[in-house]
Amino acid sequence: MGRVRTITRRSLLIGSAAVLGGVVFGAVMYKIPHRNPLQGDKQEGQAAITPYVLITPDGITLITPRADKGQGAYSVQAALIAEELDVRLDQINIDPGAPAPAYYNTALASDLLPFRSTNTNYLTELARSIADAPVKLLGIQITGGSTTVPDGYEKLRWAGATARETLKAAAAQQTGLPVAQLTTRDAEVILPDGTAVSYVSLASRAADIDPVKVDALRDPSEWRLIGKPMQRIDITAKSTGRQDYGIDVRLPGMLHAAVRLNPRRGPVNDYKATQAETMRGVKAIIPVTDGISVIADNSWRAMQAAQAIKADWGPAPYPAEMVEHWQALADSFAEDHLDSQFLDQGDVTATDTPIIAEYRAPYLAHAPLEPINATVLVTDTRIDIWTGTQIPRFIQANISALSGFDPDDIHVHGQMIGGSFGHRLEDQVVRHATEIAMQMRGTPIKLTYSREEDCAQDFTRQIAMARLRGGVRDGKVETCDLGIAMPSIIASQMSRQGVPIAGPDAQIVAGAWDQPFDIPNYRVTGYRAPDLAPISSWRSVGASTNGFFHDCALDELIHAAGADPLAERIRLCNHDPSRKVLEVVGEMSDWSAAMDEGQGRGVGFCLSFGVPCAVVIEVTNTPRGIRLDKAFAAADVGRIIDPVNFEAQVSGGVIFGLGHAINCEITYADGMAEQANYHQYEAMRLYQCPQVEIRGLENGERICGVGEPGVPPAAPALANAIFAATGQRIREMPFNKHIDFV
């Protein structure tokens, strides 16, 4: 996808697929209140029946509109369609398609509502269906929140089934045989005598047939792909270095750009670019919002020249020093900052001798491996954008407002993404690239942020603080009163998309208020801190901090009661799938087995994005510091689509959570981020990584995604293991501020 061919209006509608005459299938049109994005410019022999499957005489292309950030989204979407379409994954091509309202995310609204994911009563389900209405009406196309599978689980299979039955109808017309006598296998319609008619040979005839209504999907006993180990579509290209990402886009006559932006995120008072202008390869110096850009003949020369610019930066629009950020959180535990109290049962004030603790979680960078980039070509009639993004339709709207072009004349070509963790929910790089390209019309401009610029300009994970007041009685946890203060993630993020957010932000308490425990006196209160440094969604969003807060608080209470950490969690648990997850992780880790002196075993649990996930970490306290020995994780997603990718996502989430808990933070001094690159923001090293064992369960009531739920329980499991090994409670991340690791 990164090597761009000559562009035609028709080919842009479906990405890189060539349409010479074909047929397109997907979810039945009357179920989608949006125009099929593949209906424009129809030619003889073409049919745009539905949005997800394109069949031409040259091949089969599956449209996979949820962005792939390395989590296998393209493969899982293709597998869901292919299951009913009766094609092998090695027989198809994939394309993310053009942004369109038809590709709205049906699962997006569920986690924005103040309902526990375990609540499936009639009124709650009705509220969820109503909440989905504005997402559908507005055609909000977003990848995030572990929604790719729950969004596509049914509708993509219906798309494949509709395409299959329409192709059978085409074969029946061609042969004169009844449809009932026809079957399908491996992209072919099979006649009663065994003759095979390929799907591609039926494309023109199928173009003239109305989509066939399908009454039912196949029984799981007939599945060929779902639930079976699969090789991801991109595995060969990524293993051999042939996978193209957004940063690999090449266009004739393309120039490269770098930016020097105000590290305080404020205005530029003045700048001098005299030295930069004379440097080798530099073509132009162009001001952009909050900074200056350099255009050169390659990205290295552009970045070097950008660093040579001398600038007088304006002040930060947020507190300049970290002590002020923490003080703002501490001051937010007050009635006038109350944002939500979705959980309040019993009497949390009845405790005579309360257990009190405070927890802290820092700002964190997204730090994806692929540098942030976008390529933009502006002409007199259209704008083309090549970038990896999770918000293609927001980009269309934002660039329309910036440029004055109609949204229909702004064409976003989605690219494979080399890591995001929420970063690609922002579009600052696209806006800056467009500002430059508008002043250099007819010349493609690729803007790449340097690592240092990305660290300085990242919309980080939220900073957060929590306070516990709890109590125990007769060896049991009796009271848990947890207050959480943080700025609003959703308000900060959506403000940059021009979308006002009313009401409480459920992410302030996500992963805490909605945990499946039956504690007699139980309250979780969210306090909205004032806006501080700009923040955005980070892998597992609110639960990334709240999973640490809630589970560490629960562990402290359990130890104060003198109870077993795992047994008491199981006793308190009021949700069968969550209880089973806890039981299984205990079995996996042989929880009750004795440990040697200096060793410790800790458990962490968090239910996030509808997925209960439990993690046990085993550590050893060595003379040089804590060594992570083993990690065990169990999660229940309702239905595992691909066991191989399930294991990869859960183990990756656990390691991601552990590495950040140990090493990482972003701090501000004089309004600027102090961490500039990976040497100051270290991920977990290979030698530090524990042996990881994963187990998937399928007891849940809902089909859920698994890209994020492995992250929240990892940090508390490690903190609780360190306590078990050393007796030291760590209540602040990163842990290396308080203890050494080897």
XYZ file of C-alpha atoms in Angstrom:
742
model
C 0.000 0.000 0.000
C 2.938 2.327 0.542
C 4.092 2.218 -3.097
C 1.482 4.388 -4.717
C 0.432 3.899 -8.320
C -1.205 6.360 -10.691
C -4.439 7.580 -9.133
C -7.842 7.498 -10.789
C -11.094 8.695 -9.272
C -12.602 5.219 -9.363
C -9.592 3.446 -7.841
C -9.552 5.893 -4.944
C -13.029 4.762 -3.948
C -11.730 1.323 -3.105
C -8.095 1.978 -2.276
C -5.536 0.175 -4.408
C -7.905 -2.344 -6.039
C -8.452 -1.924 -9.785
C -12.098 -2.052 -10.809
C -12.443 -3.175 -14.415
C -15.862 -4.723 -13.934
C -16.927 -6.454 -10.758
C -19.292 -6.860 -7.844
C -19.180 -5.645 -4.254
C -20.907 -7.302 -1.295
C -21.338 -6.580 2.417
C -23.978 -6.154 5.074
C -27.425 -5.934 3.465
C -28.066 -2.378 2.306
C -31.405 -1.901 3.991
C -29.686 -2.484 7.326
C -27.210 0.350 6.698
C -28.626 3.899 6.627
C -25.711 5.157 4.554
C -24.840 5.196 0.886
C -22.595 2.366 -0.162
C -19.180 4.000 -0.702
C -18.552 1.733 -3.690
C -21.562 2.825 -5.734
C -20.027 5.910 -7.306
C -19.010 5.988 -10.961
C -20.565 2.654 -11.762
C -19.697 1.214 -15.138
C -21.239 -1.568 -17.153
C -20.715 -4.935 -15.500
C -20.028 -3.439 -12.095
C -22.232 -3.781 -9.059
C -21.921 -2.072 -5.704
C -24.300 -4.225 -3.713
C -22.719 -3.809 -0.267
C -19.427 -2.443 1.118
C -17.201 -5.328 2.178
C -16.404 -7.789 -0.617
C -15.132 -6.801 -4.043
C -14.994 -9.456 -6.753
C -13.598 -8.641 -10.176
C -12.400 -10.878 -12.997
C -8.919 -10.348 -11.552
C -9.500 -11.463 -7.982
C -11.241 -11.111 -4.634
C -10.638 -8.124 -2.367
C -12.038 -7.886 1.143
C -12.576 -4.374 2.498
C -11.232 -4.160 6.070
C -12.030 -0.635 7.319
C -10.763 -0.988 10.897
C -7.154 0.198 11.008
C -4.375 -2.299 11.616
C -1.847 -0.992 14.128
C -0.009 -4.276 14.420
C -2.763 -6.049 16.347
C -3.947 -8.124 13.382
C -7.131 -6.168 12.658
C -6.940 -6.685 8.895
C -6.555 -10.428 9.320
C -9.389 -10.856 11.792
C -11.783 -8.801 9.664
C -10.834 -10.821 6.598
C -11.309 -14.087 8.486
C -14.803 -13.122 9.643
C -15.855 -12.358 6.053
C -14.044 -15.366 4.605
C -15.691 -17.756 7.060
C -19.072 -17.309 5.379
C -17.795 -16.406 1.905
C -16.028 -19.770 1.619
C -12.632 -18.467 0.595
C -9.168 -19.170 1.980
C -7.159 -16.282 3.314
C -4.439 -16.968 0.739
C -7.023 -16.438 -2.047
C -7.900 -12.839 -1.235
C -6.443 -9.356 -1.130
C -7.287 -6.848 1.568
C -7.876 -3.127 1.339
C -8.963 -0.695 4.071
C -11.247 1.078 1.592
C -12.090 4.745 1.453
C -13.472 6.412 4.606
C -17.258 6.247 4.592
C -20.228 6.508 6.971
C -21.134 2.931 6.048
C -18.117 1.791 8.044
C -19.336 3.243 11.346
C -18.283 1.354 14.470
C -21.315 -0.392 15.972
C -19.473 -1.322 19.177
C -18.071 2.114 19.917
C -20.814 3.485 22.171
C -21.038 0.593 24.618
C -18.064 1.524 26.820
C -19.052 5.192 26.924
C -22.175 4.425 28.977
C -22.308 4.258 32.792
C -23.280 0.583 32.840
C -21.205 -2.341 33.990
C -20.272 -4.587 31.099
C -21.603 -7.464 33.203
C -25.069 -5.876 33.223
C -27.123 -7.426 30.425
C -30.668 -6.746 31.579
C -33.317 -5.480 29.186
C -33.084 -1.784 30.063
C -29.295 -1.769 29.837
C -29.308 -3.499 26.457
C -31.969 -1.040 25.270
C -29.785 1.881 26.379
C -26.836 0.393 24.502
C -28.862 0.079 21.321
C -30.058 3.683 21.656
C -26.505 4.893 22.307
C -25.446 3.230 19.083
C -27.900 5.393 17.128
C -25.831 8.620 17.041
C -22.714 6.648 16.109
C -24.651 5.144 13.220
C -26.303 8.419 12.278
C -23.007 10.330 12.208
C -21.137 7.484 10.544
C -18.356 7.603 13.127
C -15.530 5.459 11.782
C -13.007 4.891 14.559
C -10.664 2.043 15.413
C -10.086 1.735 19.139
C -11.395 0.507 22.446
C -10.813 -3.144 21.453
C -13.946 -2.886 19.299
C -12.781 -4.400 15.994
C -14.052 -7.896 16.827
C -17.284 -6.968 18.636
C -18.057 -4.498 15.840
C -17.459 -6.971 13.036
C -18.278 -10.350 14.546
C -21.776 -10.541 13.102
C -21.956 -7.923 10.378
C -18.835 -9.135 8.563
C -20.068 -12.718 8.614
C -23.425 -11.535 7.232
C -21.455 -9.711 4.530
C -19.666 -12.901 3.552
C -22.880 -14.922 3.605
C -24.692 -12.387 1.423
C -21.864 -12.463 -1.112
C -21.757 -16.268 -1.135
C -25.481 -16.690 -1.732
C -25.520 -14.007 -4.433
C -22.686 -15.766 -6.240
C -24.634 -19.022 -6.022
C -27.621 -17.242 -7.545
C -25.378 -16.029 -10.373
C -24.139 -19.578 -10.948
C -27.724 -20.844 -10.985
C -28.591 -18.332 -13.703
C -25.545 -19.318 -15.711
C -26.068 -23.075 -15.485
C -29.854 -23.324 -15.186
C -29.466 -25.423 -12.035
C -31.458 -24.786 -8.850
C -29.580 -22.872 -6.158
C -30.406 -25.652 -3.702
C -28.158 -28.014 -5.656
C -25.148 -25.716 -5.493
C -22.476 -25.532 -2.806
C -19.334 -23.450 -2.366
C -15.716 -24.175 -1.488
C -12.436 -22.277 -1.796
C -13.792 -19.353 -3.873
C -15.767 -21.615 -6.207
C -19.373 -22.625 -6.701
C -19.554 -26.421 -6.923
C -22.104 -27.986 -9.268
C -23.751 -31.358 -8.519
C -21.380 -33.168 -10.907
C -18.350 -31.687 -9.155
C -17.664 -29.006 -11.740
C -16.235 -25.863 -10.120
C -17.176 -22.356 -11.262
C -14.832 -19.704 -9.863
C -16.209 -16.666 -8.081
C -14.231 -14.321 -10.320
C -15.822 -15.790 -13.467
C -19.250 -14.994 -11.998
C -18.480 -11.341 -11.207
C -20.183 -9.747 -14.228
C -23.319 -11.865 -13.909
C -23.529 -11.276 -10.146
C -23.381 -7.537 -10.826
C -26.908 -7.677 -12.242
C -28.417 -9.599 -9.316
C -29.974 -8.022 -6.246
C -28.224 -9.193 -3.067
C -29.734 -12.418 -1.812
C -31.284 -12.276 1.638
C -29.635 -14.729 4.009
C -31.751 -16.167 6.811
C -29.035 -17.566 9.068
C -25.304 -17.802 9.559
C -23.488 -21.102 9.743
C -23.374 -23.114 12.931
C -19.999 -23.008 14.721
C -19.604 -26.734 14.034
C -19.158 -25.828 10.340
C -16.506 -23.165 10.861
C -13.230 -23.541 8.996
C -11.432 -20.462 10.353
C -13.028 -18.996 13.484
C -11.577 -20.550 16.597
C -8.778 -22.260 14.669
C -5.107 -21.210 14.700
C -4.484 -18.905 11.739
C -1.458 -17.392 10.065
C -2.005 -13.662 9.839
C -2.239 -12.231 6.346
C 0.694 -9.903 6.978
C 3.029 -12.386 8.671
C 5.177 -13.175 5.629
C 5.613 -9.540 4.586
C 6.450 -8.464 8.122
C 8.795 -11.378 8.688
C 10.735 -10.620 5.505
C 10.746 -6.826 5.742
C 8.494 -6.337 2.713
C 5.515 -4.847 4.563
C 4.879 -1.239 3.564
C 3.768 1.271 6.202
C 2.766 4.896 5.913
C 6.396 5.928 6.229
C 7.182 3.879 3.086
C 4.929 5.928 0.775
C 6.779 7.153 -2.305
C 5.334 9.552 -4.900
C 6.951 11.091 -7.985
C 8.488 14.473 -7.178
C 7.917 14.048 -3.437
C 9.724 16.303 -0.985
C 10.295 15.666 2.721
C 9.353 17.890 5.615
C 10.281 18.135 9.282
C 8.875 20.459 11.914
C 10.260 22.369 14.858
C 7.292 22.980 17.140
C 7.021 24.876 20.393
C 8.004 22.268 23.017
C 5.692 24.053 25.444
C 2.743 23.571 23.060
C 2.233 27.322 22.832
C 2.771 29.973 20.136
C 6.009 30.999 18.444
C 7.010 34.535 19.409
C 9.804 34.789 16.857
C 12.308 32.626 14.999
C 15.471 32.861 12.896
C 16.117 30.320 10.157
C 19.167 31.902 8.533
C 21.423 28.895 9.101
C 18.728 26.368 8.142
C 18.033 28.096 4.846
C 21.612 27.542 3.671
C 21.890 23.882 4.633
C 22.245 21.189 2.008
C 19.022 19.966 0.396
C 16.745 22.595 1.970
C 14.025 23.828 -0.408
C 11.848 26.033 1.778
C 11.082 27.205 5.317
C 7.337 27.492 6.009
C 5.628 28.514 9.283
C 3.000 26.103 10.615
C 0.718 26.212 13.621
C 2.858 26.575 16.772
C 6.106 26.100 14.869
C 8.187 26.100 11.716
C 8.632 23.487 9.009
C 11.606 22.729 6.794
C 11.150 21.158 3.360
C 14.134 19.310 1.922
C 15.108 16.541 -0.469
C 15.183 13.912 2.273
C 13.891 13.566 5.813
C 17.311 13.572 7.515
C 18.321 16.883 5.959
C 14.931 18.351 6.825
C 15.268 17.281 10.468
C 18.840 18.558 10.749
C 17.853 21.936 9.324
C 14.837 22.144 11.641
C 17.145 21.719 14.625
C 19.259 24.643 13.367
C 16.327 27.060 13.666
C 16.551 29.466 16.609
C 13.168 30.245 18.122
C 11.621 32.224 20.944
C 8.909 29.946 22.248
C 5.803 31.241 23.977
C 4.681 29.908 27.368
C 2.871 26.636 27.965
C -0.926 26.789 28.297
C -0.661 24.428 31.291
C 1.355 24.348 34.542
C 5.064 24.469 33.832
C 6.320 22.154 36.598
C 5.293 18.652 37.682
C 4.692 19.686 41.278
C 1.879 21.887 40.001
C 0.304 18.997 38.077
C 0.282 16.761 41.150
C -1.057 19.567 43.306
C -3.894 20.126 40.839
C -4.865 16.469 41.220
C -4.655 16.633 45.023
C -6.855 19.730 45.042
C -9.458 17.975 42.888
C -10.628 15.642 45.664
C -13.391 18.111 46.448
C -17.141 18.360 45.976
C -16.894 20.980 43.239
C -14.792 18.574 41.145
C -17.171 15.612 41.512
C -17.634 14.030 38.080
C -19.310 10.680 38.778
C -20.298 8.260 41.484
C -21.679 5.348 39.507
C -21.020 2.950 42.401
C -22.174 3.736 45.954
C -23.493 0.871 48.043
C -23.664 0.356 51.770
C -22.115 2.866 54.177
C -18.455 3.568 53.508
C -18.249 5.917 56.514
C -18.924 3.170 59.045
C -15.282 2.048 59.339
C -13.837 2.750 62.787
C -10.143 2.274 61.964
C -9.822 3.049 58.268
C -6.973 1.896 56.075
C -5.766 4.889 54.091
C -3.463 4.987 51.064
C -2.691 7.202 48.068
C -1.650 6.009 44.600
C -0.130 7.843 41.653
C 0.260 7.164 37.935
C 2.320 9.427 35.646
C 1.921 10.756 32.154
C 3.071 8.177 29.584
C 4.064 8.532 25.934
C 2.640 6.396 23.147
C 6.107 5.959 21.586
C 5.168 3.817 18.554
C 8.019 2.231 16.643
C 7.018 3.753 13.287
C 7.763 7.488 13.412
C 4.633 9.629 13.096
C 4.170 10.627 9.463
C 1.745 11.729 6.764
C 2.096 12.365 3.038
C -0.158 15.001 1.487
C -0.670 16.117 -2.109
C -2.757 19.233 -2.696
C -3.896 20.164 -6.198
C -6.462 22.689 -7.371
C -9.265 20.122 -7.249
C -8.491 17.641 -4.466
C -6.346 16.670 -1.509
C -4.863 13.191 -1.151
C -3.573 12.004 2.213
C -1.563 8.844 2.859
C -1.241 8.037 6.534
C -1.898 5.416 9.161
C -4.918 6.590 11.103
C -7.655 5.383 13.413
C -9.933 8.335 12.555
C -10.121 8.712 8.749
C -13.453 10.542 8.640
C -12.400 13.021 11.308
C -9.350 13.739 9.162
C -11.620 14.468 6.207
C -13.679 16.904 8.287
C -10.672 18.600 9.883
C -8.749 19.017 6.644
C -11.900 20.327 4.995
C -12.141 23.041 7.659
C -8.432 23.797 7.342
C -8.272 23.900 3.545
C -11.733 24.962 2.418
C -12.016 21.845 0.225
C -15.229 19.865 0.280
C -14.870 16.653 2.360
C -15.717 14.608 -0.744
C -12.597 16.032 -2.399
C -10.352 14.925 0.462
C -9.187 11.360 -0.067
C -7.632 9.505 2.852
C -5.621 6.420 1.923
C -5.268 4.335 5.078
C -1.878 2.688 5.569
C -0.601 -0.146 7.734
C 0.495 1.326 11.073
C 3.716 0.426 12.860
C 2.342 0.757 16.388
C -0.060 3.299 17.824
C -1.381 2.486 21.315
C -3.852 5.357 20.757
C -1.444 7.795 19.083
C -3.196 7.489 15.712
C -6.413 8.751 17.254
C -4.760 12.148 16.821
C -4.191 13.897 13.486
C -1.797 16.743 14.273
C 0.777 15.431 11.791
C -1.821 15.412 9.006
C -2.825 18.998 9.746
C 0.770 20.188 9.691
C 1.504 18.273 6.488
C -1.553 19.832 4.877
C -0.516 23.341 5.938
C 2.792 22.774 4.159
C 1.325 21.076 1.082
C -1.215 23.888 0.581
C 1.689 26.253 0.059
C 3.412 23.840 -2.341
C 0.504 22.744 -4.521
C 1.232 19.979 -6.949
C 4.187 18.689 -4.904
C 3.669 15.680 -2.632
C 4.948 16.448 0.881
C 5.890 13.730 3.343
C 6.115 15.054 6.883
C 7.896 12.840 9.407
C 8.231 13.798 13.059
C 11.618 13.140 14.598
C 11.567 11.012 17.747
C 12.341 14.097 19.780
C 9.501 16.049 18.205
C 7.096 13.181 18.797
C 8.052 12.970 22.480
C 7.684 16.717 22.867
C 4.326 16.903 21.093
C 2.692 13.623 22.104
C -0.779 13.720 23.594
C 0.175 11.495 26.487
C -1.680 9.106 28.732
C -3.445 10.862 31.584
C -1.789 11.638 34.887
C -3.921 10.332 37.759
C -4.149 9.994 41.520
C -6.315 7.811 43.749
C -7.115 7.766 47.442
C -8.310 4.743 49.388
C -10.257 4.637 52.609
C -11.151 1.065 53.487
C -11.878 -1.357 56.263
C -11.884 -5.049 57.120
C -13.742 -7.209 59.620
C -13.511 -10.860 60.681
C -10.886 -11.699 58.086
C -12.859 -10.221 55.192
C -12.879 -7.008 53.168
C -15.851 -4.963 54.324
C -15.309 -1.425 53.017
C -13.643 0.048 49.958
C -14.006 3.768 49.261
C -11.850 4.787 46.313
C -11.636 8.296 44.919
C -9.898 8.912 41.590
C -8.791 12.291 40.238
C -7.637 12.902 36.685
C -8.326 15.330 33.848
C -10.940 14.236 31.315
C -9.317 12.109 28.628
C -12.321 12.202 26.343
C -12.862 15.965 26.661
C -9.194 16.669 25.885
C -9.094 14.278 22.948
C -12.406 15.239 21.377
C -11.804 18.963 21.782
C -9.142 18.625 19.097
C -11.789 17.091 16.829
C -14.232 19.930 17.496
C -16.652 17.624 19.318
C -18.038 18.975 22.617
C -18.522 16.354 25.338
C -21.275 16.785 27.925
C -21.787 14.903 31.164
C -19.346 12.819 33.189
C -16.342 11.137 31.629
C -16.715 7.418 32.330
C -12.998 6.906 31.651
C -12.128 8.721 34.882
C -13.419 5.677 36.778
C -13.273 2.947 34.093
C -11.594 -0.191 35.388
C -12.509 0.710 38.986
C -16.217 1.382 39.506
C -17.262 -1.488 37.242
C -15.310 -4.321 38.875
C -17.277 -7.514 39.676
C -16.838 -7.607 43.446
C -19.523 -7.762 46.111
C -18.020 -5.628 48.880
C -20.657 -4.639 51.494
C -19.629 -0.977 51.636
C -18.293 -0.035 48.248
C -17.933 3.340 46.559
C -15.914 4.666 43.650
C -15.945 8.407 43.010
C -14.510 10.187 40.017
C -13.151 13.716 40.388
C -12.480 15.740 37.267
C -9.196 17.593 37.583
C -8.674 20.744 35.524
C -7.106 20.416 32.085
C -3.351 20.096 32.435
C -1.020 18.864 29.691
C -3.036 17.681 26.672
C -3.881 13.977 26.956
C -5.367 11.293 24.768
C -6.354 7.634 24.764
C -3.484 5.313 25.625
C -3.698 1.536 25.492
C -6.642 0.606 27.818
C -7.442 4.312 28.423
C -8.800 4.953 31.950
C -8.296 1.367 33.019
C -4.545 1.696 32.417
C -4.279 3.713 35.637
C -7.434 2.611 37.434
C -6.643 -1.091 37.174
C -3.504 -0.325 39.193
C -5.341 1.841 41.696
C -8.305 -0.445 42.323
C -6.504 -3.768 42.465
C -3.624 -2.543 44.613
C -6.155 -1.019 46.997
C -8.050 -4.294 47.110
C -4.816 -6.199 47.741
C -3.944 -3.920 50.654
C -7.363 -4.498 52.198
C -7.104 -8.267 51.736
C -3.710 -8.366 53.434
C -5.035 -6.197 56.267
C -7.817 -8.758 56.720
C -5.267 -11.579 56.863
C -6.919 -13.337 53.923
C -5.361 -15.047 50.930
C -5.139 -12.546 48.032
C -6.522 -14.918 45.414
C -9.076 -16.716 47.585
C -10.570 -13.453 48.846
C -10.873 -12.044 45.339
C -12.680 -15.223 44.312
C -14.965 -15.035 47.357
C -15.864 -11.421 46.622
C -16.389 -11.970 42.889
C -20.045 -11.862 41.789
C -19.535 -12.537 38.073
C -19.136 -16.152 36.975
C -16.759 -15.582 34.003
C -14.554 -13.317 36.141
C -14.508 -15.854 38.957
C -13.497 -18.562 36.525
C -10.667 -16.406 35.174
C -9.341 -15.969 38.712
C -9.619 -19.687 39.398
C -7.835 -20.577 36.168
C -4.926 -18.201 36.728
C -4.557 -19.677 40.197
C -4.399 -23.147 38.679
C -1.921 -22.021 35.999
C 0.441 -20.492 38.553
C 0.013 -23.216 41.189
C -0.936 -20.394 43.525
C -0.879 -22.357 46.764
C 2.600 -23.802 46.173
C 5.270 -22.706 48.624
C 7.935 -20.250 47.467
C 11.538 -19.871 48.539
C 12.732 -17.043 50.732
C 13.005 -13.829 48.759
C 10.422 -14.925 46.214
C 6.940 -13.479 45.887
C 3.782 -14.129 43.955
C 1.159 -11.458 43.285
C -2.198 -11.460 41.553
C -3.861 -8.632 39.660
C -7.334 -8.477 38.153
C -9.228 -5.996 36.035
C -12.383 -6.211 33.977
C -12.022 -3.756 31.097
C -13.680 -3.506 27.682
C -15.991 -6.323 28.803
C -13.040 -8.701 29.315
C -12.119 -10.117 32.728
C -8.358 -10.611 32.824
C -6.295 -11.957 35.712
C -2.506 -11.951 35.923
C -0.136 -13.633 38.376
C 3.484 -12.487 38.513
C 6.309 -14.349 40.251
C 9.429 -12.406 41.268
C 12.675 -12.972 43.111
C 14.318 -10.349 45.298
C 17.993 -10.670 44.342
C 20.921 -8.686 45.811
C 20.841 -6.482 42.690
C 17.087 -5.958 42.630
C 13.787 -7.531 41.617
C 13.838 -10.175 38.911
C 10.623 -11.043 37.068
C 10.485 -14.822 36.735
C 7.084 -15.861 35.427
C 3.819 -14.306 34.310
C 0.508 -16.122 33.956
C -2.559 -14.528 32.407
C -6.108 -15.718 31.771
C -8.757 -13.730 29.909
C -12.300 -14.357 28.705
C -13.424 -12.686 25.464
C -16.596 -14.723 24.928
C -15.330 -16.163 21.652
C -11.717 -16.537 20.565
C -11.468 -15.834 16.837
C -7.808 -16.815 16.438
C -6.019 -18.582 19.329
C -2.598 -17.590 17.985
C -3.385 -13.889 17.824
C -5.265 -14.076 21.143
C -2.109 -15.290 22.860
C -0.019 -12.637 21.119
C -2.337 -9.810 22.159
C -2.699 -10.860 25.800
C 1.007 -11.596 26.286
C 1.890 -8.369 24.475
C -0.509 -6.411 26.683
C 0.951 -7.913 29.858
C 4.540 -7.156 28.788
C 3.518 -3.656 27.669
C 1.894 -3.046 31.066
C 4.867 -4.423 33.009
C 7.463 -2.444 31.065
C 5.672 0.846 31.531
C 5.004 0.149 35.210
C 8.692 -0.482 35.824
C 10.434 2.188 33.768
C 8.337 4.858 32.105
C 7.044 8.352 32.766
C 6.806 11.710 31.048
C 7.557 14.688 33.248
C 7.428 18.417 32.536
C 9.884 21.156 33.486
C 9.556 24.732 32.275
C 6.462 23.492 30.413
C 8.474 21.010 28.306
C 8.602 17.213 28.337
C 11.929 16.139 29.847
C 12.068 12.768 28.036
C 13.199 13.177 24.426
C 13.743 9.664 23.062
C 13.822 5.970 23.929
C 17.035 6.242 25.949
C 15.059 8.309 28.464
C 11.868 6.286 28.119
C 12.904 2.642 28.223
C 10.650 -0.264 27.444
C 11.176 -3.605 29.144
C 14.417 -5.193 27.952
C 14.421 -8.748 26.650
C 16.478 -10.004 29.582
C 13.933 -8.520 32.007
C 10.941 -10.197 30.401
C 9.439 -13.067 32.402
C 8.354 -16.382 30.970
C 4.724 -15.808 29.949
C 1.894 -18.335 29.847
C -1.538 -17.418 28.463
C -4.912 -19.132 28.601
C -8.120 -18.049 26.876
C -11.637 -18.741 28.140
C -14.996 -18.512 26.368
C -17.577 -18.219 29.153
C -18.455 -14.551 28.680
C -21.866 -13.321 27.624
C -20.550 -10.956 24.945
C -18.042 -11.134 22.100
C -15.174 -8.833 23.065
C -11.828 -7.641 21.759
C -8.501 -8.406 23.399
C -6.029 -5.739 22.264
C -6.178 -3.772 25.528
C -7.463 -5.867 28.491
C -4.082 -7.499 29.171
C -2.566 -4.154 30.198
C -4.485 -3.042 33.358
C -3.892 -6.072 35.629
C -0.174 -6.362 34.875
C 1.065 -3.443 36.996
C -0.917 -4.350 40.139
C 0.102 -8.002 39.831
C 3.758 -6.917 39.829
C 3.295 -4.439 42.677
C 1.540 -7.106 44.735
C 4.288 -9.642 43.958
C 6.961 -7.169 45.076
C 5.075 -6.718 48.337
C 4.906 -10.487 48.793
C 8.667 -10.793 48.208
C 9.886 -7.723 50.123
C 7.093 -6.402 52.332
C 7.381 -3.062 50.502
C 4.194 -1.479 49.152
C 4.744 0.483 45.966
C 1.897 2.882 45.319
C 3.407 4.966 42.533
C 4.472 4.219 38.978
C 7.100 3.901 37.628
C 8.251 1.400 40.223
C 11.954 2.002 39.537
C 11.642 5.248 41.494
C 11.304 3.074 44.594
C 13.022 -0.239 43.878
C 15.703 -1.643 41.584
C 15.096 -4.216 38.841
C 17.505 -6.596 37.168
